C-alpha atoms as an extended CHARMM CRD file, in Angstrom:
* protein
*
       290  EXT
         1         1  MET       CA            -13.9170000000      -43.1740000000      130.5450000000  PROA      1               0.0000000000
         2         2  GLY       CA            -11.3680000000      -45.5120000000      131.3840000000  PROA      2               0.0000000000
         3         3  ARG       CA            -10.0800000000      -43.7120000000      134.6770000000  PROA      3               0.0000000000
         4         4  GLY       CA            -13.6170000000      -43.8110000000      135.9900000000  PROA      4               0.0000000000
         5         5  ILE       CA            -14.2090000000      -47.4070000000      135.0010000000  PROA      5               0.0000000000
         6         6  CYS       CA            -10.8570000000      -48.3310000000      137.0600000000  PROA      6               0.0000000000
         7         7  ARG       CA            -11.9750000000      -46.5340000000      139.8060000000  PROA      7               0.0000000000
         8         8  ASN       CA            -15.2260000000      -48.7280000000      140.2930000000  PROA      8               0.0000000000
         9         9  LEU       CA            -13.5560000000      -51.7430000000      139.8370000000  PROA      9               0.0000000000
        10        10  ILE       CA            -11.2340000000      -51.0920000000      142.7960000000  PROA      10              0.0000000000
        11        11  LEU       CA            -14.0340000000      -49.6910000000      144.7870000000  PROA      11              0.0000000000
        12        12  GLN       CA            -16.1370000000      -53.2330000000      144.2680000000  PROA      12              0.0000000000
        13        13  GLU       CA            -12.5280000000      -54.9920000000      145.2430000000  PROA      13              0.0000000000
        14        14  TYR       CA            -11.4760000000      -56.5980000000      141.8870000000  PROA      14              0.0000000000
        15        15  ALA       CA             -7.6720000000      -57.2520000000      141.3240000000  PROA      15              0.0000000000
        16        16  VAL       CA             -7.3600000000      -54.6170000000      138.7380000000  PROA      16              0.0000000000
        17        17  THR       CA             -4.1450000000      -54.4020000000      136.4520000000  PROA      17              0.0000000000
        18        18  VAL       CA             -3.5720000000      -50.7560000000      134.4710000000  PROA      18              0.0000000000
        19        19  TYR       CA             -2.0050000000      -49.7570000000      131.6370000000  PROA      19              0.0000000000
        20        20  ASP       CA             -1.9920000000      -46.9790000000      129.8840000000  PROA      20              0.0000000000
        21        21  ILE       CA              0.1680000000      -45.2360000000      127.2330000000  PROA      21              0.0000000000
        22        22  ASN       CA              0.2590000000      -41.8210000000      129.5270000000  PROA      22              0.0000000000
        23        23  LYS       CA              2.1150000000      -43.1680000000      132.1100000000  PROA      23              0.0000000000
        24        24  GLU       CA              0.6280000000      -39.9360000000      134.3370000000  PROA      24              0.0000000000
        25        25  GLN       CA             -2.5840000000      -41.3280000000      134.0080000000  PROA      25              0.0000000000
        26        26  VAL       CA             -1.6530000000      -45.0090000000      135.3760000000  PROA      26              0.0000000000
        27        27  GLN       CA              0.0990000000      -43.6030000000      138.5080000000  PROA      27              0.0000000000
        28        28  LEU       CA             -3.1780000000      -41.9570000000      139.4740000000  PROA      28              0.0000000000
        29        29  PHE       CA             -3.7150000000      -45.8240000000      140.5530000000  PROA      29              0.0000000000
        30        30  ALA       CA             -0.3750000000      -47.1730000000      141.7870000000  PROA      30              0.0000000000
        31        31  SER       CA             -1.7850000000      -47.0000000000      145.6730000000  PROA      31              0.0000000000
        32        32  ASP       CA             -4.2750000000      -49.3930000000      144.3450000000  PROA      32              0.0000000000
        33        33  ALA       CA             -3.5820000000      -51.3690000000      141.5650000000  PROA      33              0.0000000000
        34        34  ALA       CA             -0.7560000000      -53.1290000000      139.7990000000  PROA      34              0.0000000000
        35        35  ILE       CA              0.7920000000      -51.0730000000      136.6940000000  PROA      35              0.0000000000
        36        36  ALA       CA              1.7980000000      -53.1720000000      133.8380000000  PROA      36              0.0000000000
        37        37  GLN       CA              4.5760000000      -52.1700000000      131.6800000000  PROA      37              0.0000000000
        38        38  ASP       CA              3.0700000000      -53.1440000000      128.2440000000  PROA      38              0.0000000000
        39        39  PRO       CA              0.1420000000      -54.7220000000      126.7930000000  PROA      39              0.0000000000
        40        40  GLY       CA              1.7940000000      -58.2300000000      127.2000000000  PROA      40              0.0000000000
        41        41  GLU       CA              2.2110000000      -58.1810000000      130.9790000000  PROA      41              0.0000000000
        42        42  LEU       CA             -1.8230000000      -56.9950000000      131.3930000000  PROA      42              0.0000000000
        43        43  LEU       CA             -2.6000000000      -59.6490000000      129.3010000000  PROA      43              0.0000000000
        44        44  ASN       CA             -0.1660000000      -62.4260000000      131.3810000000  PROA      44              0.0000000000
        45        45  ARG       CA             -1.9450000000      -60.8200000000      134.4120000000  PROA      45              0.0000000000
        46        46  CYS       CA             -5.8470000000      -60.4890000000      133.5450000000  PROA      46              0.0000000000
        47        47  ASP       CA             -8.3440000000      -62.9950000000      132.6250000000  PROA      47              0.0000000000
        48        48  ILE       CA            -10.3110000000      -60.0160000000      131.7120000000  PROA      48              0.0000000000
        49        49  ILE       CA             -9.2260000000      -57.2140000000      129.6520000000  PROA      49              0.0000000000
        50        50  PHE       CA            -11.4410000000      -53.9470000000      129.0920000000  PROA      50              0.0000000000
        51        51  LEU       CA             -9.8340000000      -52.1920000000      126.2190000000  PROA      51              0.0000000000
        52        52  SER       CA            -10.9060000000      -48.5540000000      126.3540000000  PROA      52              0.0000000000
        53        53  LEU       CA             -9.0110000000      -46.8410000000      123.1640000000  PROA      53              0.0000000000
        54        54  PRO       CA             -9.4850000000      -43.9860000000      120.4040000000  PROA      54              0.0000000000
        55        55  SER       CA            -11.0070000000      -45.7600000000      117.5180000000  PROA      55              0.0000000000
        56        56  SER       CA            -10.8350000000      -49.6360000000      115.5230000000  PROA      56              0.0000000000
        57        57  VAL       CA             -7.5750000000      -48.9800000000      114.7330000000  PROA      57              0.0000000000
        58        58  GLN       CA             -5.5350000000      -49.0440000000      118.4450000000  PROA      58              0.0000000000
        59        59  VAL       CA             -7.9430000000      -51.8700000000      119.2970000000  PROA      59              0.0000000000
        60        60  GLU       CA             -7.5470000000      -53.8930000000      116.3250000000  PROA      60              0.0000000000
        61        61  GLU       CA             -3.9440000000      -53.5450000000      116.6470000000  PROA      61              0.0000000000
        62        62  THR       CA             -4.2850000000      -54.1940000000      120.4900000000  PROA      62              0.0000000000
        63        63  VAL       CA             -6.0090000000      -57.6880000000      119.7000000000  PROA      63              0.0000000000
        64        64  LEU       CA             -3.8130000000      -58.5900000000      117.1630000000  PROA      64              0.0000000000
        65        65  GLU       CA             -1.0140000000      -58.3270000000      119.5830000000  PROA      65              0.0000000000
        66        66  PHE       CA             -2.9370000000      -59.7880000000      121.9150000000  PROA      66              0.0000000000
        67        67  ILE       CA             -4.0280000000      -63.2480000000      119.3300000000  PROA      67              0.0000000000
        68        68  ALA       CA              0.2210000000      -63.3980000000      119.0450000000  PROA      68              0.0000000000
        69        69  GLN       CA              0.4760000000      -63.8020000000      122.4730000000  PROA      69              0.0000000000
        70        70  GLY       CA             -1.7080000000      -66.3110000000      123.1910000000  PROA      70              0.0000000000
        71        71  VAL       CA             -5.6870000000      -65.5420000000      124.0440000000  PROA      71              0.0000000000
        72        72  GLU       CA             -6.6200000000      -69.0620000000      125.2780000000  PROA      72              0.0000000000
        73        73  GLY       CA             -9.0900000000      -68.5970000000      128.3790000000  PROA      73              0.0000000000
        74        74  LYS       CA             -8.7580000000      -64.7780000000      128.4210000000  PROA      74              0.0000000000
        75        75  SER       CA            -11.7740000000      -62.2620000000      127.3950000000  PROA      75              0.0000000000
        76        76  ILE       CA            -11.3810000000      -59.1260000000      125.4830000000  PROA      76              0.0000000000
        77        77  ILE       CA            -14.3590000000      -56.5270000000      126.2440000000  PROA      77              0.0000000000
        78        78  ASP       CA            -13.8880000000      -53.8030000000      124.0260000000  PROA      78              0.0000000000
        79        79  LEU       CA            -15.8200000000      -50.5530000000      125.8210000000  PROA      79              0.0000000000
        80        80  SER       CA            -14.6940000000      -48.2650000000      122.7260000000  PROA      80              0.0000000000
        81        81  THR       CA            -16.5200000000      -47.0090000000      120.2090000000  PROA      81              0.0000000000
        82        82  SER       CA            -15.3910000000      -49.4590000000      117.3120000000  PROA      82              0.0000000000
        83        83  TYR       CA            -16.6860000000      -49.9070000000      113.7590000000  PROA      83              0.0000000000
        84        84  PRO       CA            -19.0190000000      -53.1900000000      114.3280000000  PROA      84              0.0000000000
        85        85  LEU       CA            -17.6480000000      -55.0880000000      111.2240000000  PROA      85              0.0000000000
        86        86  SER       CA            -14.2980000000      -54.9330000000      112.9490000000  PROA      86              0.0000000000
        87        87  SER       CA            -15.8590000000      -56.0740000000      116.0190000000  PROA      87              0.0000000000
        88        88  ARG       CA            -16.9230000000      -58.8340000000      114.3070000000  PROA      88              0.0000000000
        89        89  GLN       CA            -13.7680000000      -60.0150000000      112.1540000000  PROA      89              0.0000000000
        90        90  LEU       CA            -11.9210000000      -59.7930000000      115.5630000000  PROA      90              0.0000000000
        91        91  TYR       CA            -14.5190000000      -61.7510000000      117.4610000000  PROA      91              0.0000000000
        92        92  ASP       CA            -13.8950000000      -64.3130000000      114.9240000000  PROA      92              0.0000000000
        93        93  LYS       CA             -9.9990000000      -64.3190000000      115.3510000000  PROA      93              0.0000000000
        94        94  VAL       CA            -10.4060000000      -64.4450000000      119.2280000000  PROA      94              0.0000000000
        95        95  THR       CA            -12.5660000000      -67.3370000000      119.4690000000  PROA      95              0.0000000000
        96        96  ALA       CA            -10.6860000000      -69.0540000000      117.3100000000  PROA      96              0.0000000000
        97        97  ALA       CA             -7.8700000000      -68.5920000000      119.0140000000  PROA      97              0.0000000000
        98        98  GLY       CA             -9.3750000000      -70.1410000000      122.2160000000  PROA      98              0.0000000000
        99        99  GLY       CA            -10.7990000000      -66.6920000000      123.9150000000  PROA      99              0.0000000000
       100       100  ARG       CA            -13.5770000000      -64.5410000000      123.9610000000  PROA      100             0.0000000000
       101       101  PHE       CA            -14.7350000000      -61.1260000000      122.8970000000  PROA      101             0.0000000000
       102       102  ALA       CA            -17.1920000000      -58.5480000000      122.8010000000  PROA      102             0.0000000000
       103       103  ASP       CA            -17.7360000000      -55.0810000000      121.7940000000  PROA      103             0.0000000000
       104       104  ALA       CA            -19.6110000000      -53.3730000000      124.6650000000  PROA      104             0.0000000000
       105       105  SER       CA            -20.1470000000      -49.8670000000      124.1730000000  PROA      105             0.0000000000
       106       106  LEU       CA            -20.9820000000      -47.4910000000      126.8350000000  PROA      106             0.0000000000
       107       107  THR       CA            -23.0960000000      -44.7070000000      126.8960000000  PROA      107             0.0000000000
       108       108  GLY       CA            -22.4170000000      -41.6670000000      129.0770000000  PROA      108             0.0000000000
       109       109  THR       CA            -19.7070000000      -39.4880000000      130.0040000000  PROA      109             0.0000000000
       110       110  PRO       CA            -16.4260000000      -39.0940000000      131.8570000000  PROA      110             0.0000000000
       111       111  ILE       CA            -18.6970000000      -38.3070000000      135.3910000000  PROA      111             0.0000000000
       112       112  HSD       CA            -21.2890000000      -41.3500000000      134.8160000000  PROA      112             0.0000000000
       113       113  ALA       CA            -18.1540000000      -43.1920000000      134.9950000000  PROA      113             0.0000000000
       114       114  GLU       CA            -16.9970000000      -42.3800000000      137.6030000000  PROA      114             0.0000000000
       115       115  GLN       CA            -19.9320000000      -42.2980000000      138.9010000000  PROA      115             0.0000000000
       116       116  GLY       CA            -20.5000000000      -46.1830000000      137.4980000000  PROA      116             0.0000000000
       117       117  THR       CA            -23.3710000000      -45.0300000000      136.1190000000  PROA      117             0.0000000000
       118       118  LEU       CA            -22.9030000000      -45.7790000000      132.2800000000  PROA      118             0.0000000000
       119       119  ILE       CA            -25.2740000000      -47.4330000000      130.4290000000  PROA      119             0.0000000000
       120       120  VAL       CA            -23.6970000000      -50.4090000000      128.3990000000  PROA      120             0.0000000000
       121       121  THR       CA            -24.9110000000      -52.0000000000      125.1980000000  PROA      121             0.0000000000
       122       122  PHE       CA            -23.2570000000      -55.4900000000      124.9700000000  PROA      122             0.0000000000
       123       123  GLY       CA            -22.3330000000      -57.0770000000      121.2150000000  PROA      123             0.0000000000
       124       124  GLY       CA            -20.9110000000      -61.4220000000      121.3940000000  PROA      124             0.0000000000
       125       125  ASP       CA            -22.5820000000      -64.1260000000      121.9320000000  PROA      125             0.0000000000
       126       126  ARG       CA            -24.7780000000      -64.8250000000      124.9350000000  PROA      126             0.0000000000
       127       127  GLU       CA            -22.4520000000      -67.0900000000      127.2320000000  PROA      127             0.0000000000
       128       128  THR       CA            -19.5720000000      -64.4390000000      127.5280000000  PROA      128             0.0000000000
       129       129  PHE       CA            -22.5550000000      -61.6760000000      128.3190000000  PROA      129             0.0000000000
       130       130  GLU       CA            -23.2950000000      -64.0010000000      131.3480000000  PROA      130             0.0000000000
       131       131  ALA       CA            -19.8120000000      -64.2220000000      132.2960000000  PROA      131             0.0000000000
       132       132  THR       CA            -19.1610000000      -60.8330000000      132.0280000000  PROA      132             0.0000000000
       133       133  ARG       CA            -22.2950000000      -59.1130000000      133.1580000000  PROA      133             0.0000000000
       134       134  GLY       CA            -21.5260000000      -58.7090000000      136.7250000000  PROA      134             0.0000000000
       135       135  ILE       CA            -18.3560000000      -57.0320000000      136.6260000000  PROA      135             0.0000000000
       136       136  ILE       CA            -19.6320000000      -54.7500000000      134.0330000000  PROA      136             0.0000000000
       137       137  ALA       CA            -22.5560000000      -54.0960000000      136.0430000000  PROA      137             0.0000000000
       138       138  SER       CA            -19.6670000000      -52.5760000000      138.7380000000  PROA      138             0.0000000000
       139       139  PHE       CA            -19.5630000000      -49.4840000000      136.6330000000  PROA      139             0.0000000000
       140       140  ALA       CA            -23.0920000000      -49.3710000000      134.6190000000  PROA      140             0.0000000000
       141       141  SER       CA            -25.8140000000      -49.5670000000      137.4690000000  PROA      141             0.0000000000
       142       142  ARG       CA            -27.7760000000      -47.8330000000      134.4910000000  PROA      142             0.0000000000
       143       143  GLY       CA            -27.5690000000      -51.1550000000      133.0130000000  PROA      143             0.0000000000
       144       144  VAL       CA            -26.2650000000      -53.7520000000      130.7570000000  PROA      144             0.0000000000
       145       145  GLN       CA            -28.1440000000      -54.9170000000      127.3490000000  PROA      145             0.0000000000
       146       146  TYR       CA            -27.6630000000      -57.3370000000      125.1920000000  PROA      146             0.0000000000
       147       147  MET       CA            -28.1200000000      -56.2970000000      121.8930000000  PROA      147             0.0000000000
       148       148  GLY       CA            -26.8130000000      -59.3280000000      119.8070000000  PROA      148             0.0000000000
       149       149  GLY       CA            -24.2220000000      -60.9360000000      118.3320000000  PROA      149             0.0000000000
       150       150  PRO       CA            -20.5520000000      -59.4810000000      117.2960000000  PROA      150             0.0000000000
       151       151  GLY       CA            -20.7420000000      -56.4680000000      116.5290000000  PROA      151             0.0000000000
       152       152  ALA       CA            -24.4490000000      -55.1610000000      117.8000000000  PROA      152             0.0000000000
       153       153  GLY       CA            -23.5000000000      -53.5540000000      121.2200000000  PROA      153             0.0000000000
       154       154  ASN       CA            -21.1850000000      -50.9610000000      118.3680000000  PROA      154             0.0000000000
       155       155  ILE       CA            -24.1830000000      -50.8980000000      116.0300000000  PROA      155             0.0000000000
       156       156  ALA       CA            -26.4870000000      -49.4410000000      118.8680000000  PROA      156             0.0000000000
       157       157  LYS       CA            -23.9000000000      -47.1300000000      119.9460000000  PROA      157             0.0000000000
       158       158  LEU       CA            -23.1370000000      -45.6920000000      116.3820000000  PROA      158             0.0000000000
       159       159  ALA       CA            -27.3470000000      -45.2810000000      116.2530000000  PROA      159             0.0000000000
       160       160  ASN       CA            -27.8800000000      -43.2940000000      119.2350000000  PROA      160             0.0000000000
       161       161  ASN       CA            -24.3000000000      -41.2590000000      118.3440000000  PROA      161             0.0000000000
       162       162  TYR       CA            -25.6960000000      -40.8930000000      114.7230000000  PROA      162             0.0000000000
       163       163  LEU       CA            -28.9950000000      -39.2000000000      116.1640000000  PROA      163             0.0000000000
       164       164  ALA       CA            -27.2690000000      -37.1610000000      119.0300000000  PROA      164             0.0000000000
       165       165  ILE       CA            -24.7890000000      -35.7070000000      116.7010000000  PROA      165             0.0000000000
       166       166  MET       CA            -27.0660000000      -34.8760000000      114.0150000000  PROA      166             0.0000000000
       167       167  TYR       CA            -29.5240000000      -33.0930000000      116.3680000000  PROA      167             0.0000000000
       168       168  THR       CA            -26.3140000000      -31.5490000000      117.8810000000  PROA      168             0.0000000000
       169       169  ALA       CA            -25.4410000000      -30.2410000000      113.8040000000  PROA      169             0.0000000000
       170       170  LEU       CA            -29.2220000000      -29.3850000000      113.4960000000  PROA      170             0.0000000000
       171       171  TYR       CA            -28.7990000000      -26.9240000000      116.4760000000  PROA      171             0.0000000000
       172       172  ALA       CA            -25.6450000000      -25.3270000000      115.4120000000  PROA      172             0.0000000000
       173       173  GLU       CA            -27.3820000000      -24.1590000000      111.7700000000  PROA      173             0.0000000000
       174       174  ILE       CA            -30.5530000000      -22.8810000000      113.0500000000  PROA      174             0.0000000000
       175       175  PHE       CA            -29.0650000000      -20.7540000000      116.0190000000  PROA      175             0.0000000000
       176       176  PRO       CA            -26.8340000000      -19.2260000000      114.4980000000  PROA      176             0.0000000000
       177       177  LEU       CA            -29.1060000000      -18.2040000000      110.9960000000  PROA      177             0.0000000000
       178       178  ALA       CA            -31.7410000000      -16.7390000000      113.5120000000  PROA      178             0.0000000000
       179       179  GLU       CA            -29.1200000000      -14.4640000000      115.2390000000  PROA      179             0.0000000000
       180       180  LYS       CA            -28.1170000000      -13.4280000000      111.8310000000  PROA      180             0.0000000000
       181       181  LEU       CA            -31.6580000000      -12.7020000000      111.3850000000  PROA      181             0.0000000000
       182       182  GLY       CA            -31.9270000000      -10.5360000000      114.1190000000  PROA      182             0.0000000000
       183       183  PHE       CA            -33.8960000000      -12.8420000000      116.4820000000  PROA      183             0.0000000000
       184       184  ASP       CA            -33.8520000000      -13.0850000000      120.4920000000  PROA      184             0.0000000000
       185       185  THR       CA            -32.3800000000      -16.2820000000      120.5970000000  PROA      185             0.0000000000
       186       186  GLN       CA            -32.6530000000      -17.2130000000      123.9230000000  PROA      186             0.0000000000
       187       187  LYS       CA            -36.4320000000      -16.6320000000      124.0130000000  PROA      187             0.0000000000
       188       188  LEU       CA            -37.1540000000      -18.7360000000      120.6300000000  PROA      188             0.0000000000
       189       189  PHE       CA            -34.5340000000      -21.3980000000      122.5260000000  PROA      189             0.0000000000
       190       190  GLU       CA            -37.0660000000      -21.4390000000      125.3510000000  PROA      190             0.0000000000
       191       191  THR       CA            -40.2370000000      -21.0770000000      123.4950000000  PROA      191             0.0000000000
       192       192  MET       CA            -39.2920000000      -23.9770000000      121.1830000000  PROA      192             0.0000000000
       193       193  GLY       CA            -38.2950000000      -26.0480000000      124.1820000000  PROA      193             0.0000000000
       194       194  GLN       CA            -42.5680000000      -25.7310000000      125.2750000000  PROA      194             0.0000000000
       195       195  SER       CA            -42.7360000000      -27.9780000000      121.8490000000  PROA      195             0.0000000000
       196       196  GLY       CA            -41.6400000000      -31.1800000000      120.4520000000  PROA      196             0.0000000000
       197       197  VAL       CA            -38.3170000000      -30.2610000000      119.4810000000  PROA      197             0.0000000000
       198       198  ASN       CA            -37.5940000000      -30.3490000000      123.6400000000  PROA      198             0.0000000000
       199       199  CYS       CA            -35.8460000000      -33.2160000000      124.6430000000  PROA      199             0.0000000000
       200       200  ALA       CA            -32.4190000000      -33.6880000000      126.7020000000  PROA      200             0.0000000000
       201       201  MET       CA            -29.6410000000      -33.6240000000      124.0250000000  PROA      201             0.0000000000
       202       202  TYR       CA            -32.1860000000      -29.9610000000      122.9510000000  PROA      202             0.0000000000
       203       203  GLN       CA            -31.2730000000      -28.7920000000      126.5040000000  PROA      203             0.0000000000
       204       204  SER       CA            -27.9370000000      -29.4300000000      127.1850000000  PROA      204             0.0000000000
       205       205  ASN       CA            -26.4430000000      -28.5200000000      123.3290000000  PROA      205             0.0000000000
       206       206  GLY       CA            -28.7270000000      -26.5590000000      122.5150000000  PROA      206             0.0000000000
       207       207  SER       CA            -28.3990000000      -24.2880000000      125.1630000000  PROA      207             0.0000000000
       208       208  LYS       CA            -24.1260000000      -24.5320000000      125.0410000000  PROA      208             0.0000000000
       209       209  ILE       CA            -24.7670000000      -23.4320000000      120.8730000000  PROA      209             0.0000000000
       210       210  VAL       CA            -27.5870000000      -20.2600000000      121.9040000000  PROA      210             0.0000000000
       211       211  ASN       CA            -25.1620000000      -18.7950000000      124.8260000000  PROA      211             0.0000000000
       212       212  GLN       CA            -21.9160000000      -19.7290000000      122.8520000000  PROA      212             0.0000000000
       213       213  THR       CA            -20.5740000000      -21.3810000000      126.0900000000  PROA      213             0.0000000000
       214       214  TYR       CA            -19.2110000000      -24.6320000000      124.3790000000  PROA      214             0.0000000000
       215       215  ASP       CA            -18.4020000000      -26.6570000000      127.7730000000  PROA      215             0.0000000000
       216       216  PRO       CA            -17.2750000000      -29.7440000000      126.9760000000  PROA      216             0.0000000000
       217       217  SER       CA            -18.4320000000      -32.8970000000      127.1600000000  PROA      217             0.0000000000
       218       218  PHE       CA            -18.3020000000      -35.2630000000      123.8150000000  PROA      218             0.0000000000
       219       219  SER       CA            -15.1210000000      -33.6470000000      121.2720000000  PROA      219             0.0000000000
       220       220  LEU       CA            -15.8190000000      -32.8240000000      117.4910000000  PROA      220             0.0000000000
       221       221  ASP       CA            -13.0850000000      -35.3370000000      116.6030000000  PROA      221             0.0000000000
       222       222  LEU       CA            -14.7580000000      -37.7430000000      118.1300000000  PROA      222             0.0000000000
       223       223  ALA       CA            -18.6170000000      -37.3890000000      116.8700000000  PROA      223             0.0000000000
       224       224  LEU       CA            -16.4740000000      -37.3360000000      113.3630000000  PROA      224             0.0000000000
       225       225  LYS       CA            -15.0620000000      -41.0550000000      113.9780000000  PROA      225             0.0000000000
       226       226  ASP       CA            -18.5020000000      -42.1400000000      115.1030000000  PROA      226             0.0000000000
       227       227  ILE       CA            -20.0150000000      -40.6600000000      112.0680000000  PROA      227             0.0000000000
       228       228  THR       CA            -17.1700000000      -41.8450000000      109.5700000000  PROA      228             0.0000000000
       229       229  TYR       CA            -18.2430000000      -45.1080000000      111.1220000000  PROA      229             0.0000000000
       230       230  VAL       CA            -21.8910000000      -44.7150000000      110.0840000000  PROA      230             0.0000000000
       231       231  LYS       CA            -20.9510000000      -43.5080000000      106.6270000000  PROA      231             0.0000000000
       232       232  LYS       CA            -18.9050000000      -46.4060000000      106.0690000000  PROA      232             0.0000000000
       233       233  LEU       CA            -22.2060000000      -48.6010000000      107.2240000000  PROA      233             0.0000000000
       234       234  PHE       CA            -24.0700000000      -47.3540000000      104.4820000000  PROA      234             0.0000000000
       235       235  GLU       CA            -21.3390000000      -47.4050000000      102.0310000000  PROA      235             0.0000000000
       236       236  GLU       CA            -20.8880000000      -51.0500000000      102.8250000000  PROA      236             0.0000000000
       237       237  TYR       CA            -24.7660000000      -51.5330000000      100.9400000000  PROA      237             0.0000000000
       238       238  SER       CA            -24.5570000000      -48.9580000000       98.3220000000  PROA      238             0.0000000000
       239       239  MET       CA            -26.7680000000      -46.9730000000      100.1740000000  PROA      239             0.0000000000
       240       240  PRO       CA            -26.6260000000      -42.9910000000       99.7350000000  PROA      240             0.0000000000
       241       241  SER       CA            -26.7580000000      -41.2020000000      103.0580000000  PROA      241             0.0000000000
       242       242  PHE       CA            -28.6790000000      -38.2290000000      102.7030000000  PROA      242             0.0000000000
       243       243  ILE       CA            -28.9660000000      -36.3790000000      105.6540000000  PROA      243             0.0000000000
       244       244  LEU       CA            -25.7670000000      -37.5290000000      106.9140000000  PROA      244             0.0000000000
       245       245  ASP       CA            -22.9900000000      -36.1520000000      104.6980000000  PROA      245             0.0000000000
       246       246  GLY       CA            -24.5240000000      -32.9420000000      105.3840000000  PROA      246             0.0000000000
       247       247  GLY       CA            -23.4220000000      -33.5810000000      109.2170000000  PROA      247             0.0000000000
       248       248  LEU       CA            -20.1040000000      -35.1020000000      108.5720000000  PROA      248             0.0000000000
       249       249  THR       CA            -19.1790000000      -32.1710000000      105.9440000000  PROA      249             0.0000000000
       250       250  LEU       CA            -19.9280000000      -29.6590000000      109.1890000000  PROA      250             0.0000000000
       251       251  LEU       CA            -17.7710000000      -32.0840000000      111.2940000000  PROA      251             0.0000000000
       252       252  ARG       CA            -14.8090000000      -31.6540000000      108.7780000000  PROA      252             0.0000000000
       253       253  LEU       CA            -15.0020000000      -27.9090000000      108.5150000000  PROA      253             0.0000000000
       254       254  GLY       CA            -14.7590000000      -28.1150000000      112.0810000000  PROA      254             0.0000000000
       255       255  HSD       CA            -11.9320000000      -30.5610000000      112.5380000000  PROA      255             0.0000000000
       256       256  LEU       CA             -9.7380000000      -28.2670000000      109.7840000000  PROA      256             0.0000000000
       257       257  LYS       CA            -10.8460000000      -25.7580000000      111.1600000000  PROA      257             0.0000000000
       258       258  GLY       CA             -9.1100000000      -26.5040000000      114.7680000000  PROA      258             0.0000000000
       259       259  TYR       CA            -12.3830000000      -27.3380000000      116.6850000000  PROA      259             0.0000000000
       260       260  GLY       CA            -11.1460000000      -30.9690000000      116.8360000000  PROA      260             0.0000000000
       261       261  ASP       CA            -10.3030000000      -31.2650000000      120.4770000000  PROA      261             0.0000000000
       262       262  LYS       CA            -13.2960000000      -29.0360000000      121.8370000000  PROA      262             0.0000000000
       263       263  ASP       CA            -16.7920000000      -29.7690000000      122.3360000000  PROA      263             0.0000000000
       264       264  LEU       CA            -18.9210000000      -30.8490000000      118.9310000000  PROA      264             0.0000000000
       265       265  SER       CA            -21.2310000000      -27.9330000000      119.8690000000  PROA      265             0.0000000000
       266       266  GLU       CA            -18.4460000000      -25.8460000000      118.1990000000  PROA      266             0.0000000000
       267       267  MET       CA            -19.9390000000      -26.7750000000      115.1320000000  PROA      267             0.0000000000
       268       268  ALA       CA            -21.9610000000      -23.6720000000      115.5130000000  PROA      268             0.0000000000
       269       269  ARG       CA            -18.5360000000      -21.9890000000      114.7780000000  PROA      269             0.0000000000
       270       270  VAL       CA            -18.1290000000      -22.8910000000      111.7540000000  PROA      270             0.0000000000
       271       271  VAL       CA            -21.5690000000      -22.0840000000      111.0170000000  PROA      271             0.0000000000
       272       272  ARG       CA            -21.8530000000      -18.2610000000      112.7620000000  PROA      272             0.0000000000
       273       273  GLU       CA            -17.7340000000      -17.8840000000      110.9660000000  PROA      273             0.0000000000
       274       274  TYR       CA            -19.7060000000      -18.1330000000      107.1210000000  PROA      274             0.0000000000
       275       275  LEU       CA            -22.3380000000      -15.9810000000      108.2790000000  PROA      275             0.0000000000
       276       276  GLY       CA            -19.5640000000      -13.5070000000      109.6150000000  PROA      276             0.0000000000
       277       277  THR       CA            -20.7700000000      -13.2750000000      113.5500000000  PROA      277             0.0000000000
       278       278  GLU       CA            -18.5640000000      -15.3040000000      115.1640000000  PROA      278             0.0000000000
       279       279  GLY       CA            -17.7820000000      -13.7830000000      118.2380000000  PROA      279             0.0000000000
       280       280  LYS       CA            -20.1670000000      -10.9180000000      118.3170000000  PROA      280             0.0000000000
       281       281  GLU       CA            -24.3310000000      -10.6750000000      119.6950000000  PROA      281             0.0000000000
       282       282  GLY       CA            -26.8810000000      -12.0630000000      116.6470000000  PROA      282             0.0000000000
       283       283  HSD       CA            -27.1350000000       -8.9840000000      114.3930000000  PROA      283             0.0000000000
       284       284  ASP       CA            -29.1430000000       -9.3130000000      110.9460000000  PROA      284             0.0000000000
       285       285  ASP       CA            -27.7880000000       -7.6110000000      107.7770000000  PROA      285             0.0000000000
       286       286  ASN       CA            -28.7340000000       -4.1330000000      109.2080000000  PROA      286             0.0000000000
       287       287  GLY       CA            -27.0970000000       -4.0650000000      112.3240000000  PROA      287             0.0000000000
       288       288  VAL       CA            -30.4680000000       -5.1530000000      114.2240000000  PROA      288             0.0000000000
       289       289  THR       CA            -29.5210000000       -6.3650000000      117.9150000000  PROA      289             0.0000000000
       290       290  GLY       CA            -31.2890000000      -10.1790000000      118.4000000000  PROA      290             0.0000000000
């Protein structure tokens, strides 16, 4: 995601400085941007710093390192999908140190990042939103939405991802079961696609599961991270998460079976393994081809 975002910032003729622990990624921008050797150099060079990191762990480490160096007058915009309560704490710490902090979660894929067509849900104060919405729009042409105070951007993103991931978990259970029962699942998929079940998520991830293609778009481990964050939010308020727990278990099993860096839809492989149909065409117990 960060690569496409950097490319669009450069295309819009912003002065860009790039840092990543992966030096090969950084070298892609060697002719178009300044290259920082460490996060401290990045902070010194830039007034607005965008973070695109794997999880809240890395975000917290990086932001606390920035605060120790000095963030007065700096704006730190976290584009990662982070834990909302962590975002609120970082907002307070950066603000107390004289800087600005916002959580601005991304909706879209790396392709959308390259095209500059992401959607951003922004959490933070209005002043920071107004000051940075123009530069954010350079890679988010489908919209930069102000969602509310600190953490609100990540709450919106997690709510979106929770629904998308759980839809996929439902498809990952029912279609392998239908195969086991001897159904023509392609016909079933097409028929259900004409009902109220149909949606963009059904057409994309449902078809991967039916066709067993599992084309990569969103990794299982990232889905596991996001659902774990939602689980933590339920636990913050001592609320049972009735439906979430089943999806979380399926994701954890997928991770343990080595599918973590594969597409989210490979949850269906876990179900097929339990049914004894993984790697086969759909069969019922009597060998009737589906």
